[in-house]
Amino acid sequence: MKLLNGATLRTLQFGSIVLATSALVACGGGTNSGGSPVGTVGGTAAVGVALANASITLTCKNGSGSATANSNGAYTATFGFDGPCTITATGGAITIHSFAAGAGTYNVTPLTELLLDYLAGQLGTTVSGLLAGITSNPSYQSALSNSTVIANAEAAVVTLIKNTYGITLSSSSFLTVSFTPGAPGADADLDTLLAAGAITSNGQPAASLAAAAQAAGAAAPIGSGSGG
C-alpha cells in the first residue's frame, strides 16, 4: 500500500474542508457557539405572493443562521443551533417574522406575525421584545419550544380571525403546514385575508387585528391553562 506524504495529506484535508463549507453555504449557513447539533429549518415566506429572493435570518437560543429564499419564497438553512429560533424575512420593503421551535418546516407569513402578537401578549411583552429576548429569556425560550403552547396559540388566532372577519382558515397549523404560493390552501388564505383588510400590502396584520391578538394573549397568560 502506498502511503501519502504529509503535503499530499494536508492538501486532501483542506479540499475536504472547502467542499463541506461550500455545501453548507449553498443551502444556507450560520454560526454555532459550540456544541449545538446541526439541523435544518425551512419553509415558505409569503404575504399572498411569494417573498421571492427574500433574506432569511434565524436567531436562536444558541447559534444563528441565514438563507436566501428562492423565486417561490421557499428557504432552507442548515446550521448548528439549539432552538427555539426567531425568523426574520426581508424582501424589498416587506419585513415579517416567525419562529421555529427546532428543526423542521416553519413558514414566515402575516399569520405567523399575528401568532407572535398573541404569544407576546401571553408573555407580557411586545413582538420586538420577544424577538430581542430569544437568546436570553428562559420564559420566551420555553414558550416558543412548547408544542402545546404553540398549538393553542394557533387555535386562538384562527378563532380571532373567524370572529372578526368571518374567515375560516384552511389549516390551524399555519406555522408549519407546507404550501406553495399561488396554490389553494394556506396561500389562498393569505389572499382572502388581504382582500378583507385583515393584512396590509406591506405584509403586516392590520393594526386593529394585531392589537386584538395581543389583548387576547394577555387575557390568557401562559401558565393559566394555556399549556405552558
mmCIF file of C-alpha atoms in Angstrom:
data_model
loop_
_atom_site.group_PDB
_atom_site.id
_atom_site.type_symbol
_atom_site.label_atom_id
_atom_site.label_comp_id
_atom_site.label_asym_id
_atom_site.label_seq_id
_atom_site.Cartn_x
_atom_site.Cartn_y
_atom_site.Cartn_z
ATOM 1 C CA MET A 1 0.000 0.000 0.000
ATOM 2 C CA LYS A 2 1.367 3.412 -0.979
ATOM 3 C CA LEU A 3 1.481 5.890 1.898
ATOM 4 C CA LEU A 4 0.570 9.558 1.397
ATOM 5 C CA ASN A 5 3.231 12.065 2.307
ATOM 6 C CA GLY A 6 2.459 14.955 4.669
ATOM 7 C CA ALA A 7 1.974 17.584 1.950
ATOM 8 C CA THR A 8 -0.479 15.425 -0.004
ATOM 9 C CA LEU A 9 -2.462 14.604 3.133
ATOM 10 C CA ARG A 10 -2.744 18.276 4.096
ATOM 11 C CA THR A 11 -3.958 19.114 0.575
ATOM 12 C CA LEU A 12 -6.686 16.463 0.763
ATOM 13 C CA GLN A 13 -7.773 17.646 4.203
ATOM 14 C CA PHE A 14 -8.005 21.259 3.023
ATOM 15 C CA GLY A 15 -10.019 20.190 -0.026
ATOM 16 C CA SER A 16 -12.489 18.332 2.191
ATOM 17 C CA ILE A 17 -12.972 21.420 4.343
ATOM 18 C CA VAL A 18 -13.622 23.590 1.276
ATOM 19 C CA LEU A 19 -16.177 21.130 -0.099
ATOM 20 C CA ALA A 20 -18.008 20.901 3.226
ATOM 21 C CA THR A 21 -18.109 24.680 3.558
ATOM 22 C CA SER A 22 -19.392 25.089 0.008
ATOM 23 C CA ALA A 23 -22.201 22.612 0.641
ATOM 24 C CA LEU A 24 -23.272 24.493 3.758
ATOM 25 C CA VAL A 25 -23.356 27.875 2.025
ATOM 26 C CA ALA A 26 -25.412 26.515 -0.884
ATOM 27 C CA CYS A 27 -28.398 25.764 1.347
ATOM 28 C CA GLY A 28 -27.920 28.491 3.922
ATOM 29 C CA GLY A 29 -25.424 28.559 6.733
ATOM 30 C CA GLY A 30 -24.825 30.036 10.128
ATOM 31 C CA THR A 31 -22.720 30.337 13.221
ATOM 32 C CA ASN A 32 -22.567 27.914 16.114
ATOM 33 C CA SER A 33 -21.473 28.925 19.586
ATOM 34 C CA GLY A 34 -20.093 25.417 20.060
ATOM 35 C CA GLY A 35 -21.617 22.038 20.786
ATOM 36 C CA SER A 36 -25.052 22.682 19.269
ATOM 37 C CA PRO A 37 -26.400 19.963 16.959
ATOM 38 C CA VAL A 38 -26.674 20.696 13.247
ATOM 39 C CA GLY A 39 -30.253 20.884 12.000
ATOM 40 C CA THR A 40 -32.287 22.231 9.101
ATOM 41 C CA VAL A 41 -35.048 24.824 9.235
ATOM 42 C CA GLY A 42 -37.026 25.517 6.079
ATOM 43 C CA GLY A 43 -40.395 26.758 4.922
ATOM 44 C CA THR A 44 -42.079 29.386 2.780
ATOM 45 C CA ALA A 45 -42.029 33.170 3.115
ATOM 46 C CA ALA A 46 -45.120 34.737 1.556
ATOM 47 C CA VAL A 47 -47.628 37.544 2.019
ATOM 48 C CA GLY A 48 -50.182 36.374 -0.556
ATOM 49 C CA VAL A 49 -47.407 36.467 -3.119
ATOM 50 C CA ALA A 50 -44.071 34.793 -2.564
ATOM 51 C CA LEU A 51 -41.309 36.822 -0.959
ATOM 52 C CA ALA A 52 -39.018 35.916 -3.836
ATOM 53 C CA ASN A 53 -35.301 36.092 -3.036
ATOM 54 C CA ALA A 54 -36.036 37.313 0.488
ATOM 55 C CA SER A 55 -33.220 37.402 3.012
ATOM 56 C CA ILE A 56 -33.955 34.982 5.850
ATOM 57 C CA THR A 57 -32.262 35.428 9.224
ATOM 58 C CA LEU A 58 -32.596 32.997 12.124
ATOM 59 C CA THR A 59 -31.563 33.940 15.652
ATOM 60 C CA CYS A 60 -31.678 31.065 18.108
ATOM 61 C CA LYS A 61 -31.276 30.294 21.774
ATOM 62 C CA ASN A 62 -27.801 29.209 20.712
ATOM 63 C CA GLY A 63 -26.491 29.785 17.204
ATOM 64 C CA SER A 64 -27.734 31.728 14.197
ATOM 65 C CA GLY A 65 -28.315 31.028 10.535
ATOM 66 C CA SER A 66 -29.296 32.643 7.266
ATOM 67 C CA ALA A 67 -30.585 31.759 3.829
ATOM 68 C CA THR A 68 -31.994 33.322 0.683
ATOM 69 C CA ALA A 69 -35.476 32.309 -0.424
ATOM 70 C CA ASN A 70 -35.969 31.121 -3.992
ATOM 71 C CA SER A 71 -38.445 32.545 -6.506
ATOM 72 C CA ASN A 72 -41.315 30.725 -4.745
ATOM 73 C CA GLY A 73 -40.359 32.071 -1.324
ATOM 74 C CA ALA A 74 -39.009 28.699 -0.191
ATOM 75 C CA TYR A 75 -35.934 28.738 2.032
ATOM 76 C CA THR A 76 -33.671 26.206 3.738
ATOM 77 C CA ALA A 77 -30.981 26.859 6.337
ATOM 78 C CA THR A 78 -28.734 24.152 7.766
ATOM 79 C CA PHE A 79 -26.572 25.139 10.725
ATOM 80 C CA GLY A 80 -25.676 24.297 14.311
ATOM 81 C CA PHE A 81 -28.231 25.579 16.801
ATOM 82 C CA ASP A 82 -30.350 24.978 19.878
ATOM 83 C CA GLY A 83 -33.945 26.098 19.427
ATOM 84 C CA PRO A 84 -36.121 27.936 19.557
ATOM 85 C CA CYS A 85 -35.221 30.473 16.881
ATOM 86 C CA THR A 86 -36.847 33.660 15.692
ATOM 87 C CA ILE A 87 -37.070 34.089 11.920
ATOM 88 C CA THR A 88 -36.996 37.370 10.013
ATOM 89 C CA ALA A 89 -37.766 37.522 6.288
ATOM 90 C CA THR A 90 -36.995 40.701 4.368
ATOM 91 C CA GLY A 91 -37.923 41.227 0.740
ATOM 92 C CA GLY A 92 -37.893 44.763 -0.630
ATOM 93 C CA ALA A 93 -39.921 46.981 1.702
ATOM 94 C CA ILE A 94 -41.535 43.996 3.454
ATOM 95 C CA THR A 95 -40.224 42.528 6.710
ATOM 96 C CA ILE A 96 -42.182 39.840 8.549
ATOM 97 C CA HIS A 97 -41.388 37.496 11.405
ATOM 98 C CA SER A 98 -41.914 33.966 12.584
ATOM 99 C CA PHE A 99 -40.214 31.394 14.780
ATOM 100 C CA ALA A 100 -39.046 27.793 14.810
ATOM 101 C CA ALA A 101 -39.334 25.536 17.840
ATOM 102 C CA GLY A 102 -36.493 23.437 16.424
ATOM 103 C CA ALA A 103 -35.577 21.783 13.154
ATOM 104 C CA GLY A 104 -38.391 21.340 10.635
ATOM 105 C CA THR A 105 -40.799 23.338 8.480
ATOM 106 C CA TYR A 106 -41.637 26.844 9.693
ATOM 107 C CA ASN A 107 -43.302 29.425 7.472
ATOM 108 C CA VAL A 108 -42.951 33.196 7.569
ATOM 109 C CA THR A 109 -46.250 34.938 6.763
ATOM 110 C CA PRO A 110 -48.566 37.640 8.122
ATOM 111 C CA LEU A 111 -50.255 34.860 10.106
ATOM 112 C CA THR A 112 -47.003 33.969 11.859
ATOM 113 C CA GLU A 113 -46.535 37.659 12.636
ATOM 114 C CA LEU A 114 -50.017 37.625 14.179
ATOM 115 C CA LEU A 115 -49.134 34.460 16.095
ATOM 116 C CA LEU A 116 -46.176 36.292 17.614
ATOM 117 C CA ASP A 117 -48.525 39.141 18.600
ATOM 118 C CA TYR A 118 -50.670 36.657 20.513
ATOM 119 C CA LEU A 119 -47.702 34.925 22.163
ATOM 120 C CA ALA A 120 -46.150 38.264 23.100
ATOM 121 C CA GLY A 121 -49.413 39.171 24.829
ATOM 122 C CA GLN A 122 -49.335 35.888 26.727
ATOM 123 C CA LEU A 123 -45.777 36.600 27.842
ATOM 124 C CA GLY A 124 -46.442 40.204 28.841
ATOM 125 C CA THR A 125 -44.187 41.713 26.200
ATOM 126 C CA THR A 126 -44.255 43.021 22.631
ATOM 127 C CA VAL A 127 -43.205 41.297 19.430
ATOM 128 C CA SER A 128 -39.997 43.333 19.347
ATOM 129 C CA GLY A 129 -39.318 42.398 22.971
ATOM 130 C CA LEU A 130 -39.969 38.735 22.233
ATOM 131 C CA LEU A 131 -37.631 38.771 19.238
ATOM 132 C CA ALA A 132 -34.888 40.530 21.185
ATOM 133 C CA GLY A 133 -35.171 38.205 24.175
ATOM 134 C CA ILE A 134 -34.966 34.842 22.423
ATOM 135 C CA THR A 135 -31.266 34.382 23.227
ATOM 136 C CA SER A 136 -31.547 35.162 26.926
ATOM 137 C CA ASN A 137 -35.088 34.925 28.329
ATOM 138 C CA PRO A 138 -35.957 31.411 29.594
ATOM 139 C CA SER A 139 -39.709 32.136 29.595
ATOM 140 C CA TYR A 140 -39.658 33.143 25.934
ATOM 141 C CA GLN A 141 -37.499 30.149 25.034
ATOM 142 C CA SER A 142 -39.832 27.775 26.857
ATOM 143 C CA ALA A 143 -42.983 29.154 25.230
ATOM 144 C CA LEU A 144 -41.643 29.107 21.683
ATOM 145 C CA SER A 145 -40.496 25.494 22.006
ATOM 146 C CA ASN A 146 -43.634 24.140 23.726
ATOM 147 C CA SER A 147 -45.830 22.332 21.187
ATOM 148 C CA THR A 148 -48.969 22.680 23.316
ATOM 149 C CA VAL A 149 -48.496 26.418 23.822
ATOM 150 C CA ILE A 150 -47.899 26.865 20.088
ATOM 151 C CA ALA A 151 -50.924 24.787 19.029
ATOM 152 C CA ASN A 152 -53.200 26.617 21.470
ATOM 153 C CA ALA A 153 -51.926 29.982 20.245
ATOM 154 C CA GLU A 154 -52.538 28.997 16.612
ATOM 155 C CA ALA A 155 -56.084 27.923 17.511
ATOM 156 C CA ALA A 156 -56.670 31.256 19.254
ATOM 157 C CA VAL A 157 -55.517 33.172 16.163
ATOM 158 C CA VAL A 158 -57.795 31.073 13.935
ATOM 159 C CA THR A 159 -60.742 31.828 16.244
ATOM 160 C CA LEU A 160 -59.913 35.544 16.352
ATOM 161 C CA ILE A 161 -59.886 35.756 12.548
ATOM 162 C CA LYS A 162 -63.142 33.805 12.310
ATOM 163 C CA ASN A 163 -64.875 36.024 14.864
ATOM 164 C CA THR A 164 -63.522 39.283 13.417
ATOM 165 C CA TYR A 165 -63.721 38.691 9.670
ATOM 166 C CA GLY A 166 -65.880 35.584 9.261
ATOM 167 C CA ILE A 167 -62.975 33.822 7.528
ATOM 168 C CA THR A 168 -62.220 30.168 8.230
ATOM 169 C CA LEU A 169 -58.588 29.325 7.558
ATOM 170 C CA SER A 170 -57.807 26.148 5.629
ATOM 171 C CA SER A 171 -55.471 24.932 8.389
ATOM 172 C CA SER A 172 -54.952 25.791 12.025
ATOM 173 C CA SER A 173 -51.314 24.664 11.661
ATOM 174 C CA PHE A 174 -50.347 27.649 9.538
ATOM 175 C CA LEU A 175 -46.926 27.906 11.176
ATOM 176 C CA THR A 176 -45.764 24.526 9.890
ATOM 177 C CA VAL A 177 -48.055 23.489 7.026
ATOM 178 C CA SER A 178 -46.255 23.051 3.697
ATOM 179 C CA PHE A 179 -47.632 25.232 0.915
ATOM 180 C CA THR A 180 -46.782 26.789 -2.436
ATOM 181 C CA PRO A 181 -47.642 30.397 -3.338
ATOM 182 C CA GLY A 182 -50.379 30.528 -5.957
ATOM 183 C CA ALA A 183 -51.897 27.205 -4.883
ATOM 184 C CA PRO A 184 -55.107 26.541 -2.922
ATOM 185 C CA GLY A 185 -54.855 26.243 0.841
ATOM 186 C CA ALA A 186 -52.599 28.328 3.054
ATOM 187 C CA ASP A 187 -51.594 30.751 0.311
ATOM 188 C CA ALA A 188 -55.204 31.280 -0.764
ATOM 189 C CA ASP A 189 -55.951 32.096 2.891
ATOM 190 C CA LEU A 190 -53.478 34.980 2.693
ATOM 191 C CA ASP A 191 -55.185 36.299 -0.450
ATOM 192 C CA THR A 192 -58.556 36.167 1.314
ATOM 193 C CA LEU A 193 -57.193 37.971 4.370
ATOM 194 C CA LEU A 194 -55.627 40.660 2.184
ATOM 195 C CA ALA A 195 -58.914 41.235 0.352
ATOM 196 C CA ALA A 196 -60.737 41.517 3.689
ATOM 197 C CA GLY A 197 -58.271 44.069 5.060
ATOM 198 C CA ALA A 198 -57.001 41.704 7.752
ATOM 199 C CA ILE A 199 -53.468 42.083 6.429
ATOM 200 C CA THR A 200 -51.938 45.059 4.669
ATOM 201 C CA SER A 201 -49.982 45.430 1.451
ATOM 202 C CA ASN A 202 -46.715 45.537 3.419
ATOM 203 C CA GLY A 203 -47.354 42.065 4.834
ATOM 204 C CA GLN A 204 -48.364 43.139 8.329
ATOM 205 C CA PRO A 205 -51.565 42.225 10.149
ATOM 206 C CA ALA A 206 -53.959 45.175 10.292
ATOM 207 C CA ALA A 207 -53.154 47.296 13.341
ATOM 208 C CA SER A 208 -56.541 46.597 14.926
ATOM 209 C CA LEU A 209 -56.124 42.848 14.409
ATOM 210 C CA ALA A 210 -52.598 42.857 15.866
ATOM 211 C CA ALA A 211 -53.853 44.777 18.901
ATOM 212 C CA ALA A 212 -56.733 42.333 19.332
ATOM 213 C CA ALA A 213 -54.317 39.396 19.179
ATOM 214 C CA GLN A 214 -52.086 40.940 21.837
ATOM 215 C CA ALA A 215 -55.095 41.630 24.046
ATOM 216 C CA ALA A 216 -56.378 38.073 23.605
ATOM 217 C CA GLY A 217 -52.965 36.725 24.537
ATOM 218 C CA ALA A 218 -52.753 38.954 27.595
ATOM 219 C CA ALA A 219 -56.137 37.585 28.697
ATOM 220 C CA ALA A 220 -54.750 34.034 28.530
ATOM 221 C CA PRO A 221 -51.262 34.259 30.044
ATOM 222 C CA ILE A 222 -49.080 31.190 29.774
ATOM 223 C CA GLY A 223 -49.486 29.097 32.892
ATOM 224 C CA SER A 224 -53.229 29.742 33.220
ATOM 225 C CA GLY A 225 -54.469 26.735 31.285
ATOM 226 C CA SER A 226 -52.627 27.569 28.061
ATOM 227 C CA GLY A 227 -50.410 24.516 28.297
ATOM 228 C CA GLY A 228 -47.318 26.377 29.466
#
